[in-house]
GROMACS .gro file of C-alpha atoms in nm:
model
  495
    1MET     CA    1   0.000   0.000   0.000
    2PRO     CA    2   0.142   0.342  -0.088
    3GLY     CA    3   0.291   0.527   0.207
    4ARG     CA    4   0.311   0.219   0.437
    5HIS     CA    5   0.619   0.018   0.534
    6ILE     CA    6   0.555  -0.362   0.524
    7THR     CA    7   0.811  -0.589   0.686
    8ASP     CA    8   0.958  -0.899   0.521
    9HIS     CA    9   0.788  -1.122   0.784
   10GLN     CA   10   0.444  -0.983   0.693
   11VAL     CA   11   0.514  -1.039   0.325
   12ARG     CA   12   0.609  -1.403   0.387
   13LEU     CA   13   0.293  -1.464   0.595
   14TYR     CA   14   0.076  -1.310   0.329
   15MET     CA   15   0.232  -1.518   0.048
   16THR     CA   16   0.199  -1.841   0.255
   17PHE     CA   17  -0.174  -1.794   0.309
   18ARG     CA   18  -0.217  -1.667  -0.047
   19ARG     CA   19  -0.131  -2.010  -0.190
   20SER     CA   20  -0.438  -2.176  -0.035
   21ASP     CA   21  -0.680  -1.891   0.039
   22SER     CA   22  -0.834  -1.595  -0.135
   23PRO     CA   23  -0.660  -1.255  -0.104
   24THR     CA   24  -0.916  -1.142   0.154
   25ALA     CA   25  -0.871  -1.450   0.368
   26ALA     CA   26  -0.492  -1.432   0.333
   27ALA     CA   27  -0.498  -1.073   0.463
   28ALA     CA   28  -0.722  -1.179   0.755
   29HIS     CA   29  -0.481  -1.459   0.852
   30ARG     CA   30  -0.193  -1.208   0.845
   31LEU     CA   31  -0.376  -0.973   1.080
   32GLU     CA   32  -0.450  -1.262   1.319
   33ASP     CA   33  -0.081  -1.342   1.329
   34ASP     CA   34   0.028  -0.975   1.381
   35PRO     CA   35  -0.256  -0.724   1.440
   36ARG     CA   36  -0.023  -0.418   1.442
   37LEU     CA   37  -0.036  -0.162   1.163
   38PRO     CA   38   0.262  -0.150   0.927
   39SER     CA   39   0.353   0.196   1.063
   40GLN     CA   40   0.368   0.047   1.414
   41THR     CA   41   0.607  -0.227   1.313
   42ALA     CA   42   0.852   0.006   1.135
   43THR     CA   43   1.192   0.035   1.292
   44PRO     CA   44   1.244   0.388   1.441
   45ARG     CA   45   1.479   0.603   1.233
   46THR     CA   46   1.809   0.666   1.410
   47ARG     CA   47   2.072   0.938   1.359
   48ARG     CA   48   2.291   0.852   1.064
   49ARG     CA   49   2.581   1.075   1.163
   50PRO     CA   50   2.715   1.212   1.492
   51ASP     CA   51   2.537   1.510   1.648
   52PRO     CA   52   2.763   1.817   1.578
   53LEU     CA   53   2.621   1.989   1.888
   54ALA     CA   54   2.662   1.696   2.126
   55GLY     CA   55   2.804   1.819   2.453
   56LEU     CA   56   2.755   2.182   2.345
   57PHE     CA   57   2.385   2.264   2.320
   58ASP     CA   58   2.272   2.173   2.672
   59GLU     CA   59   2.603   2.268   2.833
   60GLU     CA   60   2.686   2.592   2.642
   61VAL     CA   61   2.391   2.715   2.437
   62VAL     CA   62   2.101   2.669   2.680
   63PRO     CA   63   2.269   2.874   2.959
   64LEU     CA   64   2.324   3.157   2.707
   65LEU     CA   65   1.958   3.150   2.597
   66GLU     CA   66   1.835   3.145   2.956
   67ALA     CA   67   2.059   3.437   3.057
   68ALA     CA   68   1.970   3.651   2.752
   69PRO     CA   69   1.630   3.552   2.606
   70GLY     CA   70   1.658   3.803   2.319
   71LEU     CA   71   1.995   3.673   2.199
   72ARG     CA   72   1.999   3.599   1.825
   73SER     CA   73   2.101   3.257   1.698
   74VAL     CA   74   2.378   3.404   1.485
   75ALA     CA   75   2.528   3.568   1.796
   76VAL     CA   76   2.521   3.232   1.977
   77PHE     CA   77   2.694   3.072   1.678
   78GLU     CA   78   2.969   3.335   1.673
   79GLU     CA   79   3.024   3.287   2.047
   80LEU     CA   80   3.059   2.911   2.001
   81ARG     CA   81   3.309   2.967   1.720
   82CYS     CA   82   3.513   3.190   1.950
   83ARG     CA   83   3.512   2.926   2.223
   84TYR     CA   84   3.565   2.633   1.988
   85PRO     CA   85   3.746   2.742   1.668
   86GLU     CA   86   3.741   2.388   1.534
   87LEU     CA   87   3.361   2.400   1.484
   88GLU     CA   88   3.260   2.393   1.119
   89HIS     CA   89   3.062   2.678   0.969
   90GLY     CA   90   2.804   2.432   0.834
   91ILE     CA   91   2.653   2.371   1.178
   92ARG     CA   92   2.496   2.719   1.182
   93ARG     CA   93   2.164   2.604   1.031
   94THR     CA   94   2.153   2.309   1.268
   95LEU     CA   95   2.206   2.544   1.562
   96GLU     CA   96   1.932   2.782   1.440
   97ARG     CA   97   1.680   2.497   1.410
   98ARG     CA   98   1.775   2.364   1.754
   99VAL     CA   99   1.743   2.710   1.914
  100ARG     CA  100   1.404   2.766   1.749
  101ALA     CA  101   1.279   2.430   1.875
  102TRP     CA  102   1.410   2.501   2.228
  103ARG     CA  103   1.240   2.841   2.239
  104ALA     CA  104   0.910   2.689   2.126
  105VAL     CA  105   0.913   2.481   2.446
  106HIS     CA  106   1.115   2.685   2.695
  107GLY     CA  107   1.115   3.039   2.550
  108PRO     CA  108   0.941   3.343   2.702
  109GLU     CA  109   0.580   3.434   2.630
  110GLN     CA  110   0.541   3.671   2.333
  111GLU     CA  111   0.313   3.964   2.278
  112VAL     CA  112  -0.019   3.881   2.116
  113ILE     CA  113  -0.177   4.115   1.862
  114PHE     CA  114  -0.556   4.127   1.891
  115ARG     CA  115  -0.728   4.192   1.559
  116GLN     CA  116  -1.004   4.449   1.585
  117THR     CA  117  -1.340   4.492   1.417
  118HIS     CA  118  -1.376   4.849   1.288
  119GLU     CA  119  -1.704   5.037   1.270
  120PRO     CA  120  -1.772   5.262   0.971
  121GLY     CA  121  -1.709   5.627   1.040
  122ARG     CA  122  -1.547   5.574   1.379
  123LEU     CA  123  -1.166   5.581   1.342
  124GLY     CA  124  -0.924   5.780   1.128
  125LEU     CA  125  -0.548   5.748   1.173
  126SER     CA  126  -0.255   5.978   1.096
  127ASP     CA  127   0.118   5.921   1.080
  128PHE     CA  128   0.432   6.045   0.906
  129THR     CA  129   0.676   5.834   0.706
  130ASP     CA  130   1.024   5.924   0.583
  131MET     CA  131   1.062   5.923   0.202
  132ALA     CA  132   1.437   5.987   0.170
  133ASP     CA  133   1.507   5.635   0.042
  134LEU     CA  134   1.303   5.706  -0.276
  135GLN     CA  135   1.572   5.956  -0.389
  136VAL     CA  136   1.324   6.201  -0.545
  137THR     CA  137   1.473   6.521  -0.688
  138VAL     CA  138   1.294   6.853  -0.749
  139ALA     CA  139   1.455   7.110  -0.980
  140GLY     CA  140   1.773   6.905  -0.974
  141VAL     CA  141   1.802   6.902  -0.593
  142SER     CA  142   1.742   6.598  -0.374
  143LEU     CA  143   1.413   6.643  -0.189
  144ASP     CA  144   1.447   6.566   0.181
  145HIS     CA  145   1.085   6.514   0.274
  146ARG     CA  146   0.827   6.312   0.460
  147LEU     CA  147   0.478   6.201   0.373
  148TYR     CA  148   0.184   6.276   0.598
  149HIS     CA  149  -0.048   5.978   0.562
  150PHE     CA  150  -0.416   5.960   0.667
  151ARG     CA  151  -0.632   5.650   0.646
  152MET     CA  152  -0.983   5.549   0.750
  153ALA     CA  153  -0.972   5.216   0.932
  154TYR     CA  154  -1.302   5.082   0.794
  155GLY     CA  155  -1.338   5.205   0.437
  156GLY     CA  156  -0.968   5.230   0.351
  157PHE     CA  157  -0.985   5.592   0.227
  158GLN     CA  158  -0.632   5.734   0.208
  159HIS     CA  159  -0.480   6.078   0.170
  160ALA     CA  160  -0.113   6.176   0.150
  161HIS     CA  161   0.051   6.516   0.174
  162VAL     CA  162   0.416   6.591   0.093
  163VAL     CA  163   0.586   6.753   0.393
  164VAL     CA  164   0.914   6.929   0.319
  165GLY     CA  165   0.992   6.998   0.685
  166GLY     CA  166   0.981   6.773   0.986
  167GLU     CA  167   0.689   6.632   1.179
  168SER     CA  168   0.510   6.927   1.334
  169PHE     CA  169   0.167   7.044   1.436
  170VAL     CA  170   0.151   7.269   1.129
  171ALA     CA  171   0.219   6.974   0.898
  172LEU     CA  172  -0.035   6.758   1.084
  173ALA     CA  173  -0.304   7.029   1.084
  174GLU     CA  174  -0.266   7.102   0.713
  175GLY     CA  175  -0.248   6.738   0.607
  176LEU     CA  176  -0.534   6.626   0.831
  177GLN     CA  177  -0.768   6.901   0.716
  178ASN     CA  178  -0.683   6.838   0.352
  179ALA     CA  179  -0.772   6.472   0.408
  180LEU     CA  180  -1.101   6.544   0.587
  181TRP     CA  181  -1.219   6.791   0.324
  182ALA     CA  182  -1.127   6.546   0.047
  183LEU     CA  183  -1.318   6.273   0.233
  184GLY     CA  184  -1.620   6.497   0.285
  185GLY     CA  185  -1.664   6.436   0.656
  186ALA     CA  186  -1.493   6.364   0.986
  187PRO     CA  187  -1.467   6.040   1.186
  188ARG     CA  188  -1.566   6.026   1.551
  189GLU     CA  189  -1.211   5.946   1.665
  190HIS     CA  190  -0.867   6.046   1.538
  191ARG     CA  191  -0.550   5.861   1.641
  192THR     CA  192  -0.187   5.967   1.607
  193ASP     CA  193   0.149   5.835   1.723
  194SER     CA  194   0.177   6.099   1.998
  195LEU     CA  195   0.355   6.348   1.768
  196SER     CA  196   0.680   6.234   1.929
  197ALA     CA  197   0.898   6.408   1.671
  198ALA     CA  198   0.707   6.735   1.710
  199PHE     CA  199   0.761   6.729   2.087
  200ARG     CA  200   1.131   6.649   2.068
  201ASN     CA  201   1.365   6.911   2.220
  202LEU     CA  202   1.073   7.122   2.339
  203GLY     CA  203   1.016   7.250   2.689
  204GLN     CA  204   0.713   7.145   2.890
  205ALA     CA  205   0.531   7.471   2.817
  206ALA     CA  206   0.578   7.424   2.440
  207GLN     CA  207   0.464   7.061   2.461
  208ASP     CA  208   0.151   7.164   2.650
  209ASP     CA  209   0.082   7.431   2.387
  210LEU     CA  210   0.106   7.174   2.104
  211THR     CA  211  -0.117   6.935   2.293
  212GLN     CA  212  -0.382   7.201   2.346
  213ARG     CA  213  -0.371   7.310   1.982
  214TYR     CA  214  -0.407   6.950   1.863
  215GLU     CA  215  -0.702   6.891   2.095
  216ALA     CA  216  -0.862   7.217   1.981
  217LEU     CA  217  -0.823   7.110   1.616
  218CYS     CA  218  -0.996   6.778   1.684
  219TRP     CA  219  -1.271   6.956   1.881
  220ASP     CA  220  -1.342   7.182   1.580
  221TYR     CA  221  -1.417   6.870   1.375
  222GLY     CA  222  -1.600   6.684   1.653
  223MET     CA  223  -1.330   6.416   1.680
  224VAL     CA  224  -1.204   6.254   1.999
  225PRO     CA  225  -0.821   6.276   1.996
  226THR     CA  226  -0.643   5.953   2.094
  227ARG     CA  227  -0.283   5.839   2.079
  228ASN     CA  228  -0.123   5.499   2.062
  229THR     CA  229   0.138   5.401   2.318
  230THR     CA  230   0.478   5.546   2.232
  231GLY     CA  231   0.700   5.285   2.065
  232VAL     CA  232   0.417   5.033   2.011
  233ALA     CA  233   0.369   5.057   1.636
  234HIS     CA  234   0.110   4.782   1.601
  235GLU     CA  235  -0.144   4.987   1.798
  236ASN     CA  236  -0.149   5.208   1.489
  237GLY     CA  237  -0.141   4.900   1.267
  238SER     CA  238  -0.422   5.014   1.038
  239ILE     CA  239  -0.190   5.282   0.903
  240GLU     CA  240   0.157   5.142   0.982
  241SER     CA  241   0.091   4.851   0.747
  242ALA     CA  242  -0.051   5.088   0.485
  243HIS     CA  243   0.274   5.289   0.502
  244GLY     CA  244   0.470   5.001   0.358
  245HIS     CA  245   0.214   4.931   0.084
  246LEU     CA  246   0.201   5.300  -0.015
  247LYS     CA  247   0.579   5.344  -0.025
  248ARG     CA  248   0.615   5.033  -0.242
  249ALA     CA  249   0.340   5.162  -0.472
  250ILE     CA  250   0.519   5.499  -0.505
  251HIS     CA  251   0.847   5.320  -0.574
  252ASP     CA  252   0.683   5.113  -0.849
  253ALA     CA  253   0.514   5.420  -0.999
  254LEU     CA  254   0.849   5.601  -1.011
  255LEU     CA  255   1.004   5.304  -1.192
  256LEU     CA  256   0.720   5.301  -1.445
  257ARG     CA  257   0.754   5.678  -1.487
  258GLY     CA  258   1.117   5.626  -1.578
  259SER     CA  259   1.245   5.922  -1.378
  260ARG     CA  260   1.261   6.039  -1.018
  261HIS     CA  261   1.307   6.403  -1.121
  262PHE     CA  262   1.028   6.661  -1.103
  263ASP     CA  263   1.040   7.017  -1.227
  264ASP     CA  264   0.886   7.159  -0.909
  265LEU     CA  265   0.717   7.057  -0.587
  266THR     CA  266   0.372   7.107  -0.738
  267ALA     CA  267   0.443   6.843  -1.004
  268TYR     CA  268   0.558   6.593  -0.742
  269ARG     CA  269   0.250   6.655  -0.528
  270ALA     CA  270   0.027   6.604  -0.832
  271PHE     CA  271   0.205   6.273  -0.894
  272ILE     CA  272   0.131   6.159  -0.536
  273ASP     CA  273  -0.232   6.279  -0.555
  274GLU     CA  274  -0.294   6.083  -0.876
  275LEU     CA  275  -0.150   5.767  -0.724
  276ILE     CA  276  -0.364   5.803  -0.410
  277SER     CA  277  -0.675   5.862  -0.622
  278ARG     CA  278  -0.619   5.536  -0.809
  279ARG     CA  279  -0.579   5.346  -0.483
  280ASN     CA  280  -0.896   5.499  -0.339
  281ALA     CA  281  -1.089   5.398  -0.653
  282ARG     CA  282  -1.033   5.031  -0.561
  283HIS     CA  283  -1.226   5.078  -0.235
  284GLN     CA  284  -1.490   5.316  -0.368
  285PRO     CA  285  -1.797   5.112  -0.258
  286ARG     CA  286  -1.674   5.086   0.103
  287ILE     CA  287  -1.565   5.452   0.105
  288ASP     CA  288  -1.906   5.564  -0.023
  289ALA     CA  289  -2.079   5.352   0.240
  290GLU     CA  290  -1.861   5.500   0.515
  291ARG     CA  291  -1.921   5.858   0.401
  292ALA     CA  292  -2.286   5.824   0.504
  293THR     CA  293  -2.174   5.767   0.866
  294LEU     CA  294  -1.927   6.057   0.892
  295GLN     CA  295  -1.981   6.375   1.088
  296PRO     CA  296  -2.040   6.694   0.887
  297LEU     CA  297  -1.748   6.929   0.832
  298PRO     CA  298  -1.739   7.275   0.993
  299ARG     CA  299  -1.820   7.582   0.786
  300GLN     CA  300  -1.452   7.667   0.741
  301ARG     CA  301  -1.110   7.519   0.803
  302SER     CA  302  -0.935   7.560   1.135
  303GLN     CA  303  -0.601   7.732   1.170
  304ASP     CA  304  -0.326   7.522   1.012
  305TYR     CA  305  -0.041   7.767   1.058
  306GLU     CA  306   0.159   7.942   1.327
  307GLU     CA  307   0.128   8.319   1.341
  308ILE     CA  308   0.442   8.507   1.440
  309ARG     CA  309   0.529   8.877   1.445
  310VAL     CA  310   0.867   8.986   1.312
  311ARG     CA  311   1.043   9.317   1.251
  312VAL     CA  312   1.227   9.400   0.929
  313THR     CA  313   1.586   9.504   1.007
  314SER     CA  314   1.826   9.729   0.820
  315SER     CA  315   1.956   9.417   0.643
  316GLY     CA  316   1.642   9.428   0.430
  317GLY     CA  317   1.469   9.128   0.583
  318PHE     CA  318   1.379   8.937   0.898
  319THR     CA  319   1.504   8.621   1.068
  320LEU     CA  320   1.262   8.345   1.165
  321ARG     CA  321   1.357   7.999   1.295
  322LYS     CA  322   1.723   8.055   1.205
  323VAL     CA  323   1.638   8.154   0.847
  324PHE     CA  324   1.684   8.503   0.699
  325TYR     CA  325   1.412   8.614   0.454
  326SER     CA  326   1.455   8.918   0.230
  327VAL     CA  327   1.166   9.160   0.167
  328PRO     CA  328   1.141   9.493  -0.019
  329SER     CA  329   1.352   9.756   0.156
  330ARG     CA  330   1.054   9.990   0.195
  331LEU     CA  331   0.945   9.759   0.481
  332ILE     CA  332   1.258   9.824   0.691
  333GLY     CA  333   1.147   9.915   1.043
  334HIS     CA  334   0.797   9.776   0.998
  335GLN     CA  335   0.650   9.495   1.205
  336LEU     CA  336   0.507   9.215   0.992
  337ARG     CA  337   0.263   8.937   1.069
  338VAL     CA  338   0.382   8.604   0.932
  339ARG     CA  339   0.171   8.290   0.893
  340LEU     CA  340   0.415   8.000   0.903
  341HIS     CA  341   0.308   7.698   0.697
  342ASP     CA  342   0.505   7.383   0.627
  343ASP     CA  343   0.623   7.498   0.284
  344ARG     CA  344   0.560   7.874   0.273
  345LEU     CA  345   0.525   8.200   0.466
  346ASP     CA  346   0.228   8.431   0.412
  347VAL     CA  347   0.340   8.784   0.501
  348PHE     CA  348   0.098   9.060   0.614
  349VAL     CA  349   0.142   9.420   0.718
  350GLY     CA  350  -0.154   9.510   0.933
  351GLY     CA  351  -0.451   9.345   0.767
  352SER     CA  352  -0.310   9.361   0.414
  353ALA     CA  353  -0.148   9.059   0.250
  354LEU     CA  354   0.194   9.146   0.110
  355MET     CA  355   0.352   8.837  -0.038
  356THR     CA  356   0.413   8.466  -0.005
  357LEU     CA  357   0.770   8.344   0.050
  358PRO     CA  358   0.901   7.988   0.018
  359ARG     CA  359   0.988   7.848   0.359
  360GLY     CA  360   1.356   7.787   0.426
  361ARG     CA  361   1.527   7.553   0.670
  362ALA     CA  362   1.830   7.601   0.890
  363GLN     CA  363   2.141   7.426   0.764
  364ARG     CA  364   2.300   7.124   0.926
  365GLY     CA  365   2.499   7.206   1.234
  366GLY     CA  366   2.260   7.485   1.333
  367ARG     CA  367   2.389   7.736   1.078
  368HIS     CA  368   2.143   7.996   0.953
  369GLY     CA  369   1.968   7.948   0.623
  370HIS     CA  370   1.876   8.221   0.373
  371VAL     CA  371   1.578   8.275   0.143
  372VAL     CA  372   1.675   8.575  -0.070
  373ASN     CA  373   1.511   8.730  -0.374
  374TYR     CA  374   1.749   8.948  -0.574
  375HIS     CA  375   1.457   9.167  -0.685
  376HIS     CA  376   1.433   9.289  -0.324
  377VAL     CA  377   1.793   9.415  -0.297
  378ILE     CA  378   1.916   9.485  -0.650
  379HIS     CA  379   1.851   9.860  -0.628
  380ALA     CA  380   2.072   9.882  -0.316
  381LEU     CA  381   2.340   9.660  -0.470
  382ARG     CA  382   2.365   9.891  -0.768
  383ARG     CA  383   2.477  10.165  -0.531
  384LYS     CA  384   2.716   9.933  -0.345
  385PRO     CA  385   2.831   9.665  -0.593
  386MET     CA  386   3.137   9.566  -0.386
  387ALA     CA  387   2.900   9.444  -0.113
  388LEU     CA  388   2.844   9.140  -0.333
  389LEU     CA  389   3.198   9.010  -0.284
  390ASN     CA  390   3.165   8.898   0.080
  391LEU     CA  391   2.788   8.897   0.112
  392VAL     CA  392   2.670   8.643   0.368
  393TYR     CA  393   2.395   8.512   0.143
  394ARG     CA  394   2.578   8.563  -0.188
  395ASP     CA  395   2.519   8.213  -0.326
  396GLN     CA  396   2.149   8.228  -0.235
  397LEU     CA  397   2.117   8.566  -0.408
  398PHE     CA  398   2.179   8.424  -0.756
  399PRO     CA  399   1.846   8.314  -0.907
  400ARG     CA  400   2.003   8.039  -1.124
  401GLU     CA  401   2.321   7.835  -1.129
  402ALA     CA  402   2.443   8.012  -1.443
  403TYR     CA  403   2.470   8.342  -1.256
  404ARG     CA  404   2.680   8.189  -0.977
  405ARG     CA  405   2.914   8.023  -1.226
  406THR     CA  406   2.945   8.349  -1.419
  407PHE     CA  407   3.050   8.538  -1.106
  408ASP     CA  408   3.311   8.271  -1.024
  409ALA     CA  409   3.447   8.305  -1.379
  410LEU     CA  410   3.457   8.686  -1.352
  411LEU     CA  411   3.649   8.665  -1.024
  412ALA     CA  412   3.893   8.413  -1.169
  413GLY     CA  413   3.949   8.623  -1.482
  414GLY     CA  414   4.021   8.961  -1.327
  415GLU     CA  415   3.998   9.193  -1.027
  416ALA     CA  416   3.716   9.182  -0.775
  417ARG     CA  417   3.584   9.537  -0.831
  418PRO     CA  418   3.504   9.508  -1.205
  419ALA     CA  419   3.377   9.152  -1.146
  420CYS     CA  420   3.130   9.278  -0.886
  421ARG     CA  421   3.019   9.569  -1.104
  422CYS     CA  422   2.959   9.339  -1.400
  423MET     CA  423   2.770   9.082  -1.192
  424VAL     CA  424   2.546   9.341  -1.029
  425GLY     CA  425   2.481   9.485  -1.375
  426LEU     CA  426   2.375   9.142  -1.500
  427LEU     CA  427   2.134   9.099  -1.208
  428ALA     CA  428   1.996   9.447  -1.270
  429LEU     CA  429   1.950   9.364  -1.637
  430ALA     CA  430   1.757   9.048  -1.548
  431HIS     CA  431   1.544   9.250  -1.306
  432GLU     CA  432   1.467   9.545  -1.531
  433ARG     CA  433   1.420   9.361  -1.862
  434SER     CA  434   1.247   9.049  -1.715
  435CYS     CA  435   1.491   8.828  -1.903
  436GLU     CA  436   1.623   8.612  -1.618
  437ALA     CA  437   1.581   8.277  -1.794
  438ALA     CA  438   1.699   8.395  -2.139
  439LEU     CA  439   1.999   8.572  -1.990
  440ALA     CA  440   2.093   8.263  -1.790
  441GLN     CA  441   2.081   8.053  -2.106
  442HIS     CA  442   2.308   8.302  -2.286
  443LEU     CA  443   2.552   8.306  -1.993
  444GLU     CA  444   2.568   7.925  -2.003
  445ALA     CA  445   2.662   7.942  -2.373
  446LEU     CA  446   2.937   8.195  -2.301
  447LEU     CA  447   3.081   7.981  -2.022
  448GLU     CA  448   3.079   7.674  -2.246
  449ALA     CA  449   3.272   7.874  -2.508
  450GLY     CA  450   3.521   7.995  -2.246
  451GLU     CA  451   3.416   8.359  -2.282
  452LEU     CA  452   3.328   8.622  -2.024
  453PRO     CA  453   3.017   8.839  -2.056
  454HIS     CA  454   3.038   9.203  -2.170
  455LEU     CA  455   2.770   9.404  -1.996
  456ASP     CA  456   2.722   9.667  -2.269
  457ALA     CA  457   2.676   9.402  -2.538
  458LEU     CA  458   2.423   9.218  -2.323
  459ARG     CA  459   2.230   9.536  -2.252
  460GLU     CA  460   2.200   9.595  -2.624
  461ARG     CA  461   2.111   9.233  -2.691
  462PHE     CA  462   1.837   9.215  -2.428
  463GLY     CA  463   1.719   9.574  -2.459
  464PRO     CA  464   1.394   9.655  -2.637
  465SER     CA  465   1.422   9.724  -3.010
  466PRO     CA  466   1.318  10.081  -3.107
  467SER     CA  467   1.105   9.936  -3.388
  468GLU     CA  468   0.911   9.727  -3.134
  469LEU     CA  469   0.833  10.016  -2.903
  470PRO     CA  470   0.465  10.109  -2.925
  471ARG     CA  471   0.379  10.454  -3.057
  472VAL     CA  472   0.146  10.626  -2.817
  473GLU     CA  473  -0.067  10.911  -2.954
  474VAL     CA  474  -0.269  11.113  -2.707
  475ARG     CA  475  -0.571  11.300  -2.845
  476LEU     CA  476  -0.721  11.560  -2.616
  477ALA     CA  477  -1.096  11.599  -2.623
  478PRO     CA  478  -1.230  11.951  -2.690
  479LEU     CA  479  -1.340  12.126  -2.374
  480GLY     CA  480  -1.672  12.218  -2.527
  481ILE     CA  481  -1.811  11.867  -2.476
  482TYR     CA  482  -1.810  11.925  -2.100
  483ASP     CA  483  -2.046  12.223  -2.150
  484ALA     CA  484  -2.275  11.998  -2.350
  485LEU     CA  485  -2.279  11.748  -2.063
  486MET     CA  486  -2.376  12.018  -1.819
  487ASP     CA  487  -2.667  12.136  -2.042
  488ARG     CA  488  -2.820  11.785  -2.069
  489PRO     CA  489  -3.122  11.719  -1.840
  490ALA     CA  490  -3.067  11.482  -1.552
  491MET     CA  491  -3.179  11.119  -1.592
  492GLY     CA  492  -3.516  11.036  -1.443
  493GLY     CA  493  -3.599  11.401  -1.372
  494VAL     CA  494  -3.372  11.411  -1.067
  495ALA     CA  495  -3.181  11.737  -1.032
   0.00000   0.00000   0.00000
C-alpha cells in the first residue's frame, strides 16, 4: 500500500496464506498473526551521523539562551566559534533549528496582537513616514521630505501630503484638514502616534501648547483625539501597514515613470495625488458607504499655521527659525505678521497681505539658512556693488546656477571690483528687462565657449528694439463737450 512500510515477515505470511486462500482470507490470517499496523512495526529512524552539537547545546547554548532571552542565533553561533574554533561553519543552520525548537518549548511568552473589528465612520489614523530612500529630486536638488499619511480604518480611504519639513503640528493640521475635506466628513475618533517628533527638544510649556492646539483642532471637527502608546507601532497598525504598501506603490510608480526628477514641488504633489486617487478607486464602494456615517465638516477650516510677528531690520529682511528672509527695503522698520506653513510663509502688514515666500530651513549644524530674492535688494546693490563680494547670502542671491558660475568666472578672470560691477549689472538687467531665464541661457553658452560676458553688449542684446516700441498718440478731447454734458437734463428728472 502506498505510504506504508511492510516488513519482510508480513510479506512471507501473506504469500503463505495466499497459496491456499483468497486474497481477503490471506490478509485476515496475516492480521491474526500480527494485528499491528505497518507503521507500528517500522523500525524507528536513528541518527545517521554524529550530532555536531553533542556536549555543546545543553552545556553551552542553553545557559546563554536562559541568561539573555533576546539573543539571536547568529550571535550564539559566533560565540561558540570563538570558544571552539574547530567548529565547522556548516553547523549554523543546525544550531538555528535547535534554538528555534528550544524556544518553542522553553522560551518566554510573546506579545499577542488582537485583531479588531472596525465600525464605519469611527476611526481615522494619521502618521508620518520618511521618504528619503526614494531619492526624489525637485529642480535638480534631492528632496528631503516626509509624507503625511491619513487613512480610515473601515473604508480604507487614504490621503497623502508631501511635507518638506519635519513632523510638526503645522504639517499635521494642514495634512489632516486636507484629508477630511477630500473625504467629505470627519470620523468620531482620530488617532496619532503621539507626535513624538514634534515634541522632541521642546520644553514642557511648548509641549503643553502643542497638545492644546491639537485637541482644539480635533474639537473643531467633533473628533475625539487619541494616541497609541509610544513605541508600540502595532497599535497604529491600520496605518503602519498601509505605510509600507504605499511606499512600495510609489516606488513602483516612479520606476514606471522612468524618472525620479520633477520640475517643481507642485508636479511631485500632483504625482502623489494621482497615485492616491487610483488606490482609493479600488475601495470606492466601502468609502461611499462609510461617508454616510461621517460627521459633517465645519463651515470653514481651522487654523493650520503658526502666526508670528517679526520686525524688518536694516539688512532688508527678517530672521525666523534661524532663516533670513529678504523683503522689499521699503518695509525696513515695519512689524510684519507672518503665517508660518510647512512649505511657505504668508506675510501681512496690518490686515493687508503682502507676499508669499518659500519656507527655508536652517542648515545642518545649526547654521542659519537664507531665502533671498534678488529683486528685493538689486537697487541697493547697484549703489554698493562691492557688497556682493563677501555677502553672507551671496550664493542664495543668484536666481540660477548660471549666474553663480558666471561670477566665479569673472572673479577668476580679473579683479574683484570690475567683477562685482559686471555681476550686479547682469542681475539688474535680469530684473529690469524680465529676461532672467533667457539671460541665464546666454551666460551658459558663453561659459561653455570659455568667454566672459560684456555688460554693454548684453544690454543691447536684451534691450527693447526701437522698432518694437509702441507709438502712443494722445488725443485731447475739446473742452466744449463738457459744456454739452452740463446742459443735458438729468436722468429720471432728478436734479
